[in-house]
Coordinates of C-alpha atoms in Angstrom, one line a residue:
M4 CA -4.8 -7.3 6.1
R5 CA -4.8 -11.0 6.9
Q6 CA -3.0 -12.7 9.7
L7 CA -3.7 -16.3 8.8
R8 CA -3.9 -18.2 5.6
V9 CA -7.3 -17.7 4.1
A10 CA -8.7 -20.9 2.7
T11 CA -8.5 -20.8 -1.1
T12 CA -10.2 -24.0 -2.2
V13 CA -11.9 -23.1 -5.5
A14 CA -10.6 -24.9 -8.5
L15 CA -9.4 -23.2 -11.7
V16 CA -12.5 -24.3 -13.6
S17 CA -14.4 -21.7 -11.6
L18 CA -12.5 -18.9 -13.3
L19 CA -14.5 -19.3 -16.4
A20 CA -17.8 -19.4 -14.6
A21 CA -16.9 -16.3 -12.6
C22 CA -17.7 -13.8 -15.3
S23 CA -21.4 -15.0 -15.4
R24 CA -22.1 -14.1 -11.8
D25 CA -23.5 -10.9 -10.3
A26 CA -20.6 -8.5 -10.2
A27 CA -20.5 -5.5 -12.5
P28 CA -18.6 -6.3 -15.7
P29 CA -15.3 -4.6 -16.3
R30 CA -15.1 -1.8 -18.8
D31 CA -13.3 -2.2 -22.1
S32 CA -9.5 -2.7 -21.7
A33 CA -8.6 -0.6 -24.7
A34 CA -9.0 3.2 -24.7
A35 CA -11.1 4.6 -27.4
H36 CA -8.8 7.6 -27.7
V37 CA -5.9 9.2 -26.0
T38 CA -6.8 11.2 -22.9
T39 CA -4.8 14.0 -21.3
V40 CA -6.2 15.9 -18.3
T41 CA -4.8 19.5 -18.4
G42 CA -4.3 21.8 -15.5
T43 CA -3.1 19.2 -13.0
A44 CA -0.1 19.5 -10.6
I45 CA 1.6 17.5 -7.9
A46 CA 1.0 19.2 -4.5
T47 CA 4.6 19.0 -3.3
P48 CA 7.9 19.0 -5.2
H49 CA 10.2 16.1 -5.7
A50 CA 12.6 15.7 -2.8
G51 CA 16.2 16.4 -3.8
A52 CA 17.6 16.6 -7.3
A53 CA 15.5 15.2 -10.2
G54 CA 17.9 12.4 -10.5
E55 CA 17.7 11.3 -6.9
W56 CA 15.1 9.3 -5.0
Q57 CA 15.2 10.2 -1.3
M58 CA 11.7 9.3 -0.1
P59 CA 9.6 6.2 -0.5
A60 CA 7.4 7.7 -3.1
G61 CA 9.8 10.3 -4.4
D62 CA 7.9 13.2 -2.9
Y63 CA 5.6 14.0 0.0
A64 CA 2.6 13.9 -2.3
N65 CA 3.1 10.1 -2.9
S66 CA 3.1 10.7 -6.7
R67 CA 5.9 8.3 -7.6
Y68 CA 6.6 10.6 -10.6
S69 CA 10.1 11.1 -12.0
E70 CA 11.1 14.2 -13.9
L71 CA 13.6 12.2 -15.9
A72 CA 12.8 12.0 -19.6
Q73 CA 15.6 10.2 -21.4
I74 CA 13.5 7.1 -21.7
T75 CA 10.5 7.7 -24.1
P76 CA 7.9 5.7 -26.0
A77 CA 10.2 6.0 -29.0
N78 CA 13.3 4.4 -27.5
A79 CA 12.0 2.3 -24.6
K80 CA 12.4 -0.9 -26.7
G81 CA 16.1 -0.4 -26.3
L82 CA 16.0 -0.9 -22.5
H83 CA 18.3 -3.7 -21.1
A84 CA 19.5 -5.0 -17.8
A85 CA 22.5 -2.8 -16.8
W86 CA 23.3 -4.6 -13.5
T87 CA 21.9 -6.6 -10.7
F88 CA 22.4 -7.2 -7.0
S89 CA 21.4 -10.1 -4.8
T90 CA 20.0 -9.0 -1.5
G91 CA 20.8 -12.4 0.1
V92 CA 17.3 -12.7 1.5
L93 CA 14.1 -14.5 0.3
R94 CA 10.5 -13.6 1.0
G95 CA 8.5 -10.6 -0.2
H96 CA 10.6 -7.7 -1.5
E97 CA 8.0 -4.9 -1.3
G98 CA 9.2 -1.3 -1.1
Q99 CA 11.8 0.5 -3.2
P100 CA 15.5 1.5 -3.2
L101 CA 16.6 5.1 -2.4
V102 CA 19.3 7.1 -4.3
T103 CA 21.1 10.1 -3.0
G104 CA 24.2 11.4 -4.6
N105 CA 26.1 8.4 -6.0
T106 CA 24.8 6.0 -3.4
M107 CA 21.9 3.6 -3.5
Y108 CA 20.3 2.3 -0.3
L109 CA 18.4 -1.0 0.0
V110 CA 16.4 -2.6 2.9
T111 CA 15.5 -6.3 2.7
P112 CA 12.6 -8.2 4.3
Y113 CA 13.4 -9.7 7.7
P114 CA 16.0 -9.6 9.1
N115 CA 15.9 -6.1 7.5
V116 CA 19.5 -5.9 6.3
S117 CA 20.4 -2.5 4.9
Y118 CA 23.0 -2.0 2.1
A119 CA 24.6 1.1 0.6
L120 CA 25.9 0.6 -2.9
D121 CA 28.6 2.7 -4.6
L122 CA 27.0 3.7 -8.0
A123 CA 30.2 5.6 -9.1
T124 CA 32.4 2.5 -9.1
E125 CA 32.1 -0.3 -11.6
G126 CA 30.4 -3.3 -10.1
Q127 CA 28.5 -1.2 -7.6
P128 CA 30.5 -2.5 -4.6
L129 CA 29.2 -2.1 -1.0
R130 CA 30.0 1.1 0.9
W131 CA 28.5 -0.6 3.9
K132 CA 26.1 -3.3 5.1
A133 CA 24.2 -3.2 8.4
R134 CA 22.0 -5.7 10.2
P135 CA 20.5 -4.2 13.4
E136 CA 19.3 -6.5 16.2
N137 CA 15.9 -7.8 15.3
A138 CA 13.9 -10.3 17.4
Q139 CA 13.2 -13.7 15.6
Q140 CA 9.9 -13.8 17.5
A141 CA 8.5 -11.2 15.1
V142 CA 8.6 -13.6 12.2
G143 CA 5.9 -15.8 13.6
L144 CA 3.7 -12.8 14.4
A145 CA 3.9 -11.0 11.1
C146 CA 0.6 -10.9 9.2
C147 CA 1.3 -11.3 5.6
D148 CA 5.0 -12.2 5.2
V149 CA 8.0 -10.5 6.7
V150 CA 8.1 -7.6 4.3
N151 CA 9.6 -4.2 4.6
R152 CA 8.3 -1.3 2.5
G153 CA 11.5 0.7 2.5
A154 CA 13.5 3.5 4.1
A155 CA 13.6 7.3 4.0
Y156 CA 16.6 9.6 3.7
A157 CA 17.0 13.0 5.4
D158 CA 19.9 15.1 6.7
G159 CA 22.6 12.5 6.1
K160 CA 20.6 9.7 7.8
I161 CA 18.7 6.6 6.7
F162 CA 15.6 5.7 8.7
Y163 CA 13.6 2.5 8.5
N164 CA 11.5 0.1 10.6
L165 CA 12.4 -3.4 11.9
L166 CA 9.8 -6.1 11.9
D167 CA 10.1 -6.5 15.7
G168 CA 8.7 -3.0 16.3
H169 CA 11.8 -0.8 16.4
T170 CA 12.7 2.2 14.3
V171 CA 16.4 2.8 13.4
A172 CA 18.6 5.6 12.2
M173 CA 21.8 4.9 10.3
D174 CA 24.5 7.3 9.3
A175 CA 24.2 7.4 5.5
A176 CA 27.9 7.7 4.9
S177 CA 29.2 5.0 7.3
G178 CA 26.3 2.7 8.1
K179 CA 26.8 3.4 11.9
L180 CA 23.7 2.8 14.0
L181 CA 22.8 6.2 15.5
W182 CA 19.7 5.2 17.4
Q183 CA 17.3 2.3 17.7
T184 CA 13.9 3.1 19.4
R185 CA 11.3 0.6 20.4
M186 CA 7.9 1.7 19.1
G187 CA 5.8 -1.5 19.0
N188 CA 5.2 -4.4 21.4
I189 CA 5.6 -7.8 19.7
A190 CA 4.2 -9.5 22.8
K191 CA 0.9 -8.0 21.8
G192 CA 1.3 -8.9 18.1
E193 CA 2.6 -5.4 17.0
T194 CA 5.1 -5.5 14.1
M195 CA 6.3 -2.8 11.8
T196 CA 6.5 -3.1 8.0
M197 CA 5.7 0.4 6.7
A198 CA 8.0 2.9 5.2
P199 CA 8.6 6.0 7.4
I200 CA 8.7 9.6 6.1
V201 CA 10.6 12.5 7.7
V202 CA 8.6 15.7 8.3
N203 CA 9.9 18.8 10.1
G204 CA 12.7 16.8 11.8
K205 CA 10.4 14.0 12.9
V206 CA 10.2 10.4 11.6
I207 CA 6.6 9.4 11.2
V208 CA 5.9 5.7 11.7
G209 CA 3.0 3.3 12.4
S210 CA 2.4 -0.3 13.3
S211 CA 1.0 -3.5 11.8
G212 CA -1.0 -6.2 13.5
G213 CA -4.7 -5.5 12.9
E214 CA -5.4 -9.2 12.7
M215 CA -3.8 -9.7 16.1
G216 CA -6.3 -7.4 17.9
V217 CA -3.8 -4.7 18.6
R218 CA -4.8 -1.0 19.0
G219 CA -3.5 1.0 16.0
W220 CA -1.4 4.1 16.4
I221 CA 0.8 6.6 14.5
A222 CA 3.8 8.3 16.1
A223 CA 6.6 10.8 15.5
I224 CA 10.2 10.3 16.6
D225 CA 12.8 13.1 16.9
A226 CA 15.1 12.4 14.0
T227 CA 18.2 13.5 15.9
S228 CA 17.7 11.9 19.3
G229 CA 15.5 9.0 18.5
K230 CA 13.1 10.0 21.3
E231 CA 9.3 9.7 20.7
A232 CA 7.8 13.2 20.1
W233 CA 4.1 12.3 20.0
R234 CA 1.8 9.3 19.6
A235 CA -1.8 9.2 18.6
Y236 CA -4.1 6.2 18.7
N237 CA -6.6 5.8 15.9
I238 CA -9.4 4.4 18.1
G239 CA -10.5 5.2 21.7
P240 CA -11.4 8.4 23.5
D241 CA -10.7 11.8 22.0
A242 CA -7.7 12.4 24.3
D243 CA -6.0 9.3 23.0
V244 CA -6.9 9.9 19.4
K245 CA -5.8 13.5 19.7
V246 CA -9.1 15.0 18.8
G247 CA -9.1 18.7 19.9
P248 CA -10.5 22.1 19.0
R249 CA -9.2 21.9 15.4
F250 CA -11.2 18.8 14.6
R251 CA -13.7 19.8 11.8
N252 CA -15.2 16.9 9.9
F253 CA -17.0 17.8 6.7
Y254 CA -19.9 15.3 7.4
S255 CA -22.1 16.3 10.3
T256 CA -22.7 12.7 11.4
D257 CA -19.0 12.4 12.2
T258 CA -18.6 15.3 14.7
S259 CA -19.8 14.0 18.1
P260 CA -17.3 13.6 21.0
N261 CA -15.3 10.4 21.6
Q262 CA -16.5 8.6 18.5
G263 CA -13.4 6.5 18.5
A264 CA -14.9 4.8 21.7
T265 CA -18.7 5.3 21.5
S266 CA -18.9 3.7 18.0
W267 CA -17.7 0.5 19.6
P268 CA -19.5 -1.7 22.1
G269 CA -18.0 -1.4 25.6
T270 CA -14.2 -1.4 25.5
T271 CA -13.8 -3.5 22.4
W272 CA -11.9 -0.6 20.8
Q273 CA -9.0 -1.7 22.9
Q274 CA -8.5 -4.7 20.6
G275 CA -10.0 -2.9 17.5
G276 CA -7.1 -2.9 15.0
A277 CA -7.0 0.4 12.9
T278 CA -3.2 0.1 12.4
V279 CA -1.1 2.2 10.1
W280 CA 0.9 -0.2 7.9
G281 CA 0.5 1.8 4.7
W282 CA 1.9 4.9 3.1
I283 CA 2.0 8.5 4.6
S284 CA 1.8 11.7 2.6
Y285 CA 2.3 15.4 3.7
D286 CA 1.1 18.8 2.5
P287 CA 3.6 21.5 3.7
A288 CA 1.2 24.3 2.9
L289 CA -1.5 22.9 5.3
N290 CA 1.1 21.2 7.5
L291 CA -1.0 18.1 7.5
I292 CA 0.1 14.4 7.2
Y293 CA -2.4 11.9 5.7
H294 CA -2.6 8.3 6.6
G295 CA -5.0 5.4 6.4
T296 CA -6.0 2.8 9.0
S297 CA -6.5 -0.9 8.8
N298 CA -9.6 -3.1 9.2
P299 CA -11.3 -3.3 12.6
G300 CA -10.8 -6.4 14.7
P301 CA -12.2 -9.0 14.5
W302 CA -13.5 -9.5 11.0
N303 CA -16.8 -10.8 12.5
G304 CA -18.9 -7.6 12.7
A305 CA -21.4 -9.1 15.1
Q306 CA -18.8 -8.8 17.8
R307 CA -18.5 -5.0 17.3
P308 CA -21.8 -3.3 16.2
G309 CA -21.4 0.3 15.2
D310 CA -19.3 2.4 12.8
N311 CA -16.1 1.4 14.6
K312 CA -14.3 4.7 14.1
W313 CA -11.6 5.3 13.2
S314 CA -10.8 2.0 11.7
A315 CA -10.7 1.6 7.8
A316 CA -10.4 5.4 7.7
I317 CA -8.4 8.2 6.0
I318 CA -7.1 10.7 8.6
A319 CA -5.5 14.1 8.4
R320 CA -3.3 15.2 11.3
D321 CA -1.2 18.2 12.3
A322 CA 2.4 17.1 11.4
N323 CA 3.9 18.8 14.5
T324 CA 1.5 17.5 17.2
G325 CA -0.4 14.6 15.7
E326 CA -3.7 16.4 16.4
M327 CA -6.6 15.0 14.2
V328 CA -7.9 17.7 11.9
W329 CA -10.4 15.5 10.0
A330 CA -11.2 11.8 9.4
F331 CA -13.3 9.9 6.9
Q332 CA -14.3 6.3 6.8
P333 CA -14.7 4.9 3.2
T334 CA -16.1 1.7 4.8
P335 CA -17.9 2.3 8.1
H336 CA -18.3 -0.9 10.1
D337 CA -16.0 -2.8 7.8
V338 CA -17.0 -6.5 7.6
W339 CA -15.0 -7.3 4.4
D340 CA -11.4 -6.5 5.6
Y341 CA -11.3 -3.4 3.4
D342 CA -8.4 -1.6 5.1
A343 CA -8.1 2.1 4.1
V344 CA -4.3 2.1 4.3
N345 CA -3.7 2.6 0.6
E346 CA -1.7 5.7 -0.3
N347 CA -3.3 9.2 -0.5
I348 CA -1.9 11.0 -3.5
L349 CA -1.9 14.8 -3.1
V350 CA -2.6 16.7 -6.4
D351 CA -4.2 19.8 -7.7
L352 CA -7.0 18.9 -10.1
P353 CA -9.4 21.0 -12.3
M354 CA -13.0 20.1 -11.1
G355 CA -16.2 22.1 -11.5
G356 CA -14.5 25.0 -13.2
K357 CA -11.9 25.5 -10.6
T358 CA -8.7 23.9 -9.3
R359 CA -9.3 21.8 -6.2
K360 CA -6.6 20.9 -3.7
A361 CA -7.3 17.2 -3.9
L362 CA -6.4 13.9 -2.3
V363 CA -6.9 10.8 -4.5
H364 CA -7.3 7.5 -2.8
F365 CA -7.9 4.1 -4.4
D366 CA -9.5 2.2 -1.6
R367 CA -9.5 -1.5 -0.9
N368 CA -13.3 -1.4 -1.1
G369 CA -13.1 -0.8 -4.9
F370 CA -14.0 2.9 -5.0
A371 CA -11.6 5.6 -6.2
Y372 CA -12.1 8.7 -4.0
T373 CA -11.3 12.2 -5.1
M374 CA -11.5 14.4 -2.0
D375 CA -10.7 17.9 -0.8
R376 CA -7.5 17.4 1.3
A377 CA -8.2 20.5 3.5
T378 CA -11.7 19.4 4.6
G379 CA -12.2 15.7 3.9
E380 CA -15.2 16.3 1.5
V381 CA -15.7 13.6 -1.1
L382 CA -15.9 15.2 -4.5
L383 CA -16.1 12.0 -6.5
A384 CA -16.3 8.3 -5.8
K385 CA -16.5 5.8 -8.6
P386 CA -15.6 2.0 -8.9
Y387 CA -12.3 1.4 -10.4
V388 CA -12.5 -2.4 -10.4
P389 CA -15.4 -4.9 -10.8
M390 CA -17.4 -4.7 -7.5
N391 CA -20.8 -5.6 -6.1
W392 CA -20.9 -5.1 -2.3
S393 CA -22.1 -1.5 -2.8
T394 CA -24.2 0.3 -5.5
G395 CA -22.4 3.6 -5.0
V396 CA -21.4 6.4 -2.6
D397 CA -23.9 9.0 -1.4
L398 CA -22.0 12.2 -1.7
K399 CA -24.3 13.9 0.8
T400 CA -23.0 11.6 3.6
G401 CA -19.9 10.1 2.1
R402 CA -21.2 6.7 3.0
P403 CA -21.5 3.7 0.6
V404 CA -24.9 2.4 -0.4
L405 CA -24.8 -1.3 0.6
D406 CA -26.1 -4.3 -1.2
T407 CA -27.5 -6.1 1.8
A408 CA -27.1 -9.5 0.1
K409 CA -23.3 -9.0 0.2
I410 CA -23.1 -8.3 4.0
P411 CA -21.5 -11.2 5.9
Y412 CA -23.3 -12.4 9.0
R413 CA -22.3 -14.8 11.7
G414 CA -23.2 -18.4 10.7
R415 CA -24.2 -17.3 7.1
K416 CA -21.9 -17.9 4.1
V417 CA -22.2 -15.0 1.6
S418 CA -21.0 -16.0 -1.9
Y419 CA -19.1 -14.0 -4.5
I420 CA -18.4 -10.7 -2.9
C421 CA -16.4 -8.4 -5.1
P422 CA -13.7 -7.2 -4.5
S423 CA -12.3 -9.8 -2.1
L424 CA -10.5 -9.0 1.1
E425 CA -7.4 -8.3 -1.0
G426 CA -9.2 -5.2 -2.2
G427 CA -9.4 -3.6 -5.6
K428 CA -5.9 -2.6 -4.7
N429 CA -3.8 -3.5 -1.7
Q430 CA -0.3 -2.3 -0.7
Q431 CA 0.8 -1.8 -4.3
P432 CA 1.0 2.0 -4.8
A433 CA -0.3 3.9 -7.7
A434 CA 1.5 6.7 -9.5
F435 CA 0.4 10.1 -10.9
S436 CA 1.8 12.0 -13.9
P437 CA 1.2 15.8 -14.2
A438 CA 2.2 15.4 -17.9
T439 CA -0.9 13.4 -18.6
G440 CA -3.0 14.2 -15.6
L441 CA -3.7 10.5 -15.1
F442 CA -3.2 8.0 -12.3
Y443 CA -1.6 4.6 -13.0
V444 CA -3.0 2.0 -10.8
P445 CA -2.1 -1.7 -10.2
T446 CA -5.3 -3.5 -9.4
N447 CA -6.7 -6.9 -8.3
N448 CA -9.8 -8.6 -9.8
L449 CA -10.7 -11.2 -7.1
C450 CA -14.0 -12.1 -5.4
M451 CA -14.6 -14.1 -2.2
D452 CA -17.1 -16.2 -0.3
F453 CA -17.2 -15.0 3.3
E454 CA -18.4 -16.7 6.5
A455 CA -18.0 -15.0 9.9
R456 CA -17.6 -16.8 13.2
D457 CA -17.0 -15.8 16.8
V458 CA -13.5 -15.5 18.1
A459 CA -11.9 -14.8 21.5
Y460 CA -9.2 -12.3 22.1
I461 CA -5.9 -13.6 23.4
A462 CA -3.0 -11.2 23.3
G463 CA -0.3 -12.0 20.7
T464 CA -2.6 -14.5 18.8
P465 CA -4.7 -14.1 15.7
Y466 CA -8.0 -12.3 16.3
I467 CA -9.9 -12.8 13.0
G468 CA -13.3 -14.5 13.1
G469 CA -13.8 -15.3 9.5
N470 CA -13.1 -17.5 6.5
A471 CA -12.9 -16.1 2.9
P472 CA -11.9 -18.3 0.0
E473 CA -11.2 -16.3 -3.2
V474 CA -11.7 -16.8 -6.9
A475 CA -11.0 -14.7 -10.0
G476 CA -13.4 -11.9 -10.7
P477 CA -15.6 -11.2 -13.7
G478 CA -13.8 -12.1 -16.9
G479 CA -11.4 -14.6 -15.4
Y480 CA -8.4 -12.4 -15.3
R481 CA -7.1 -11.6 -11.8
G482 CA -5.4 -8.3 -12.2
E483 CA -5.2 -5.2 -14.4
F484 CA -2.9 -2.2 -14.7
I485 CA -5.1 0.8 -15.5
A486 CA -4.9 4.6 -16.2
W487 CA -7.5 6.6 -14.3
D488 CA -9.0 10.1 -14.7
A489 CA -9.7 11.3 -11.1
T490 CA -11.6 14.3 -12.4
T491 CA -14.3 12.2 -14.0
G492 CA -14.0 8.8 -12.3
R493 CA -13.2 7.1 -15.6
K494 CA -10.8 4.3 -16.6
V495 CA -8.9 5.5 -19.6
W496 CA -7.2 2.3 -20.5
G497 CA -6.2 -1.0 -18.9
I498 CA -3.8 -3.9 -19.4
R499 CA -5.3 -7.2 -18.1
E500 CA -3.0 -9.6 -16.3
P501 CA -3.4 -13.3 -15.4
Y502 CA -2.5 -12.5 -11.8
P503 CA -3.1 -9.6 -9.4
V504 CA -0.8 -6.7 -10.2
W505 CA 0.9 -6.6 -6.7
G506 CA 3.8 -4.3 -7.5
G507 CA 3.7 -0.5 -7.6
A508 CA 3.8 1.9 -10.5
L509 CA 6.3 4.6 -11.6
A510 CA 5.4 7.4 -14.0
T511 CA 8.0 9.5 -15.8
K512 CA 8.2 12.8 -17.6
G513 CA 9.4 10.9 -20.7
G514 CA 5.9 9.5 -21.1
V515 CA 6.7 6.0 -20.0
V516 CA 5.1 4.2 -17.0
F517 CA 6.7 1.1 -15.4
Y518 CA 5.2 -1.8 -13.4
G519 CA 6.0 -5.4 -12.6
T520 CA 3.8 -8.6 -12.4
L521 CA 3.6 -11.5 -10.0
D522 CA 4.7 -13.9 -12.7
G523 CA 8.0 -12.0 -13.1
W524 CA 7.5 -9.5 -15.9
F525 CA 8.8 -6.0 -15.7
K526 CA 7.0 -3.8 -18.2
A527 CA 7.3 -0.3 -19.8
V528 CA 4.1 1.1 -21.3
D529 CA 3.1 4.3 -23.1
A530 CA 1.6 6.6 -20.5
R531 CA -1.0 8.0 -22.9
T532 CA -2.2 4.9 -24.8
G533 CA -1.3 1.9 -22.6
A534 CA 0.7 0.3 -25.4
V535 CA 3.3 -2.1 -24.0
L536 CA 6.6 -0.8 -25.2
W537 CA 9.0 -3.4 -23.6
K538 CA 9.1 -6.2 -21.1
F539 CA 11.8 -8.2 -19.3
K540 CA 11.5 -11.4 -17.4
V541 CA 13.1 -11.0 -14.0
G542 CA 14.1 -13.8 -11.7
S543 CA 11.1 -13.7 -9.3
G544 CA 7.7 -12.1 -9.1
V545 CA 7.6 -8.4 -8.6
V546 CA 5.8 -7.0 -5.5
G547 CA 8.1 -3.9 -5.2
N548 CA 8.0 -0.5 -6.7
P549 CA 10.2 0.9 -9.4
I550 CA 12.2 4.1 -9.1
A551 CA 14.1 6.3 -11.6
Y552 CA 17.5 7.9 -11.0
T553 CA 20.4 9.5 -12.8
G554 CA 23.6 7.5 -12.7
P555 CA 27.1 9.1 -12.4
D556 CA 27.4 8.7 -16.2
G557 CA 24.4 11.0 -16.7
K558 CA 22.1 8.2 -17.9
E559 CA 18.6 7.5 -16.6
Y560 CA 18.2 4.2 -14.8
I561 CA 15.1 2.3 -13.6
A562 CA 15.5 0.1 -10.5
V563 CA 13.1 -2.5 -9.1
Y564 CA 13.1 -5.4 -6.6
S565 CA 12.4 -8.9 -7.8
G566 CA 11.2 -11.2 -5.0
I567 CA 7.7 -12.6 -4.8
G568 CA 6.1 -12.6 -1.4
G569 CA 3.7 -10.6 0.8
D570 CA 0.2 -11.7 1.0
M571 CA 0.1 -12.8 -2.7
G572 CA 3.4 -14.7 -2.6
L573 CA 3.1 -16.4 0.8
L574 CA -0.5 -17.0 1.9
I575 CA -2.4 -17.8 -1.2
A576 CA 0.1 -18.7 -3.9
G577 CA 1.1 -22.2 -5.0
D578 CA 4.4 -23.8 -4.3
V579 CA 6.8 -20.9 -4.8
A580 CA 9.0 -21.7 -1.8
A581 CA 11.2 -24.3 -3.5
N582 CA 13.8 -24.0 -0.8
L583 CA 11.6 -25.7 1.7
P584 CA 11.3 -29.4 0.6
F585 CA 9.8 -30.5 3.8
D586 CA 7.3 -27.7 4.2
V587 CA 3.9 -29.1 5.0
R588 CA 2.0 -25.9 5.1
E589 CA -1.3 -25.7 3.3
R590 CA -0.8 -24.3 -0.2
G591 CA -3.2 -21.7 -1.4
S592 CA -5.3 -22.2 -4.5
T593 CA -6.2 -18.6 -5.4
L594 CA -3.0 -18.7 -7.5
P595 CA -2.3 -22.4 -7.7
D596 CA -0.5 -22.2 -11.0
I597 CA 1.9 -19.3 -10.2
S598 CA 4.8 -21.6 -9.3
R599 CA 5.0 -22.6 -13.0
W600 CA 6.3 -19.1 -13.6
T601 CA 8.2 -17.9 -10.6
S602 CA 9.8 -18.9 -7.3
W603 CA 11.0 -17.0 -4.2
G604 CA 14.0 -14.8 -4.8
G605 CA 15.7 -11.6 -3.7
M606 CA 17.3 -9.4 -6.4
L607 CA 17.6 -5.8 -7.5
F608 CA 17.4 -5.3 -11.2
V609 CA 18.6 -2.0 -12.8
F610 CA 17.8 -1.1 -16.4
S611 CA 18.9 1.6 -18.8
L612 CA 19.0 2.4 -22.5

């Protein structure tokens, strides 16, 4: 992720020229026929009752699938806004609400106010509101807006992270603060924006700050006492990374001792990034948690020759101890800012005549990986967005085959690298439906010019070493919502959007998929055909993730945050901050026209038939 504004100086006229350059053209947007992949299943069941949403993604598998089925392609046109709630906070509203029983829980961007709303009473009044102490200093250190990706519920408690590096537990009934534990050090540039999960009585959390030269880690906190149970670094010697006798990487080139240190020059791993600001999944049968790590620091690869393990990696760890079981780098020696923090969706898929226990990962680098979640073997890796930095993935080694013309070097500007550092997909999570066997993926179609430069490390300050202006990718559109078959590596259908699709997806048993757009549309589409069934213009761009729940009246409701922000709404958008008339910050030009359609906001919208 980025820590400073990336210069975005290319004019709109370049959008039309972009499609004639050297990136692979996108596939047809319309599906030739309806595709259903049979024999698929979500690896872990939905948490709580079907009508509740107790975890960030609804289940440990990160499927974002709801078993509710009242809303269908036949009646979705009857959706309407049932009620709304103002969060009272501006900036990027990433994440999603939670629902347990007749209570909905919200967490805002900084200052990370939490709300409990009474769904059983007309007007949805507050049960409680809480604002834990949260250092203002963190605002100036946050990479890409002061976002928060949500809370988790377990055993009568609400758990979430504060921007200043603390994790808190609140009593779900009263809002009483039960404990507040410092996990990150903001003096070093560590902040916390990710959504925790609760596994075996432990709250699993990670840090942000890869562009500040921090050393990334993942940790577990005892859910009752708030005391740290274990912490594992992602880079450094084996003892720090928790590499032990269980470590068994599938690829023989990734099995030598202390790779987290020896694949870096000297002690540069101490400022090497590899933070955990994305989503975490869990397989109870294997007792493994899965998480990604961010880019290595700095962006300038000349300052850190080597693979730089385990930055830009997917890691499987023992949930009880944090011990690393396997690790895989989609982008070794990442010089494009291709974090691997995107969600890992755990599903069982029919492949090669048998059912594989799979992990599906849509990486920032533009490849969709179907992997064996027990071993880390790459079963399939195909581009899901237009891309040109690599010609493919060698399944014998798991490594990408590089186009050397697209490798940035110090002092050399490399033009039109696709995807850009925003990735084929960024924080916006995909969804999976076992009813169709398809994955529903919000994507970006952006390319960049990249020039690396030397940079010095100073604790608590940006540690980047690069400049990367962006333009629209092939075809001139800047985003697409797609359906993907992870058994074949094929796009089934796609809906092109004028802006990156920066909000997450929700799939439902009723055969309807939901997503929002940066210019403020919330849409329902047919899960099998991609036909748009309904759309509603909300007050601000959507960068959050929809959920489904059952109300006290027995009806199915869909809830989503409206509030543009994050990287797309703060760093590279046009003038969407209308509340700052004397703001003299540079305005980005990747999305110079977005302010025609939306402004900052902070609302919850709830829809029903």
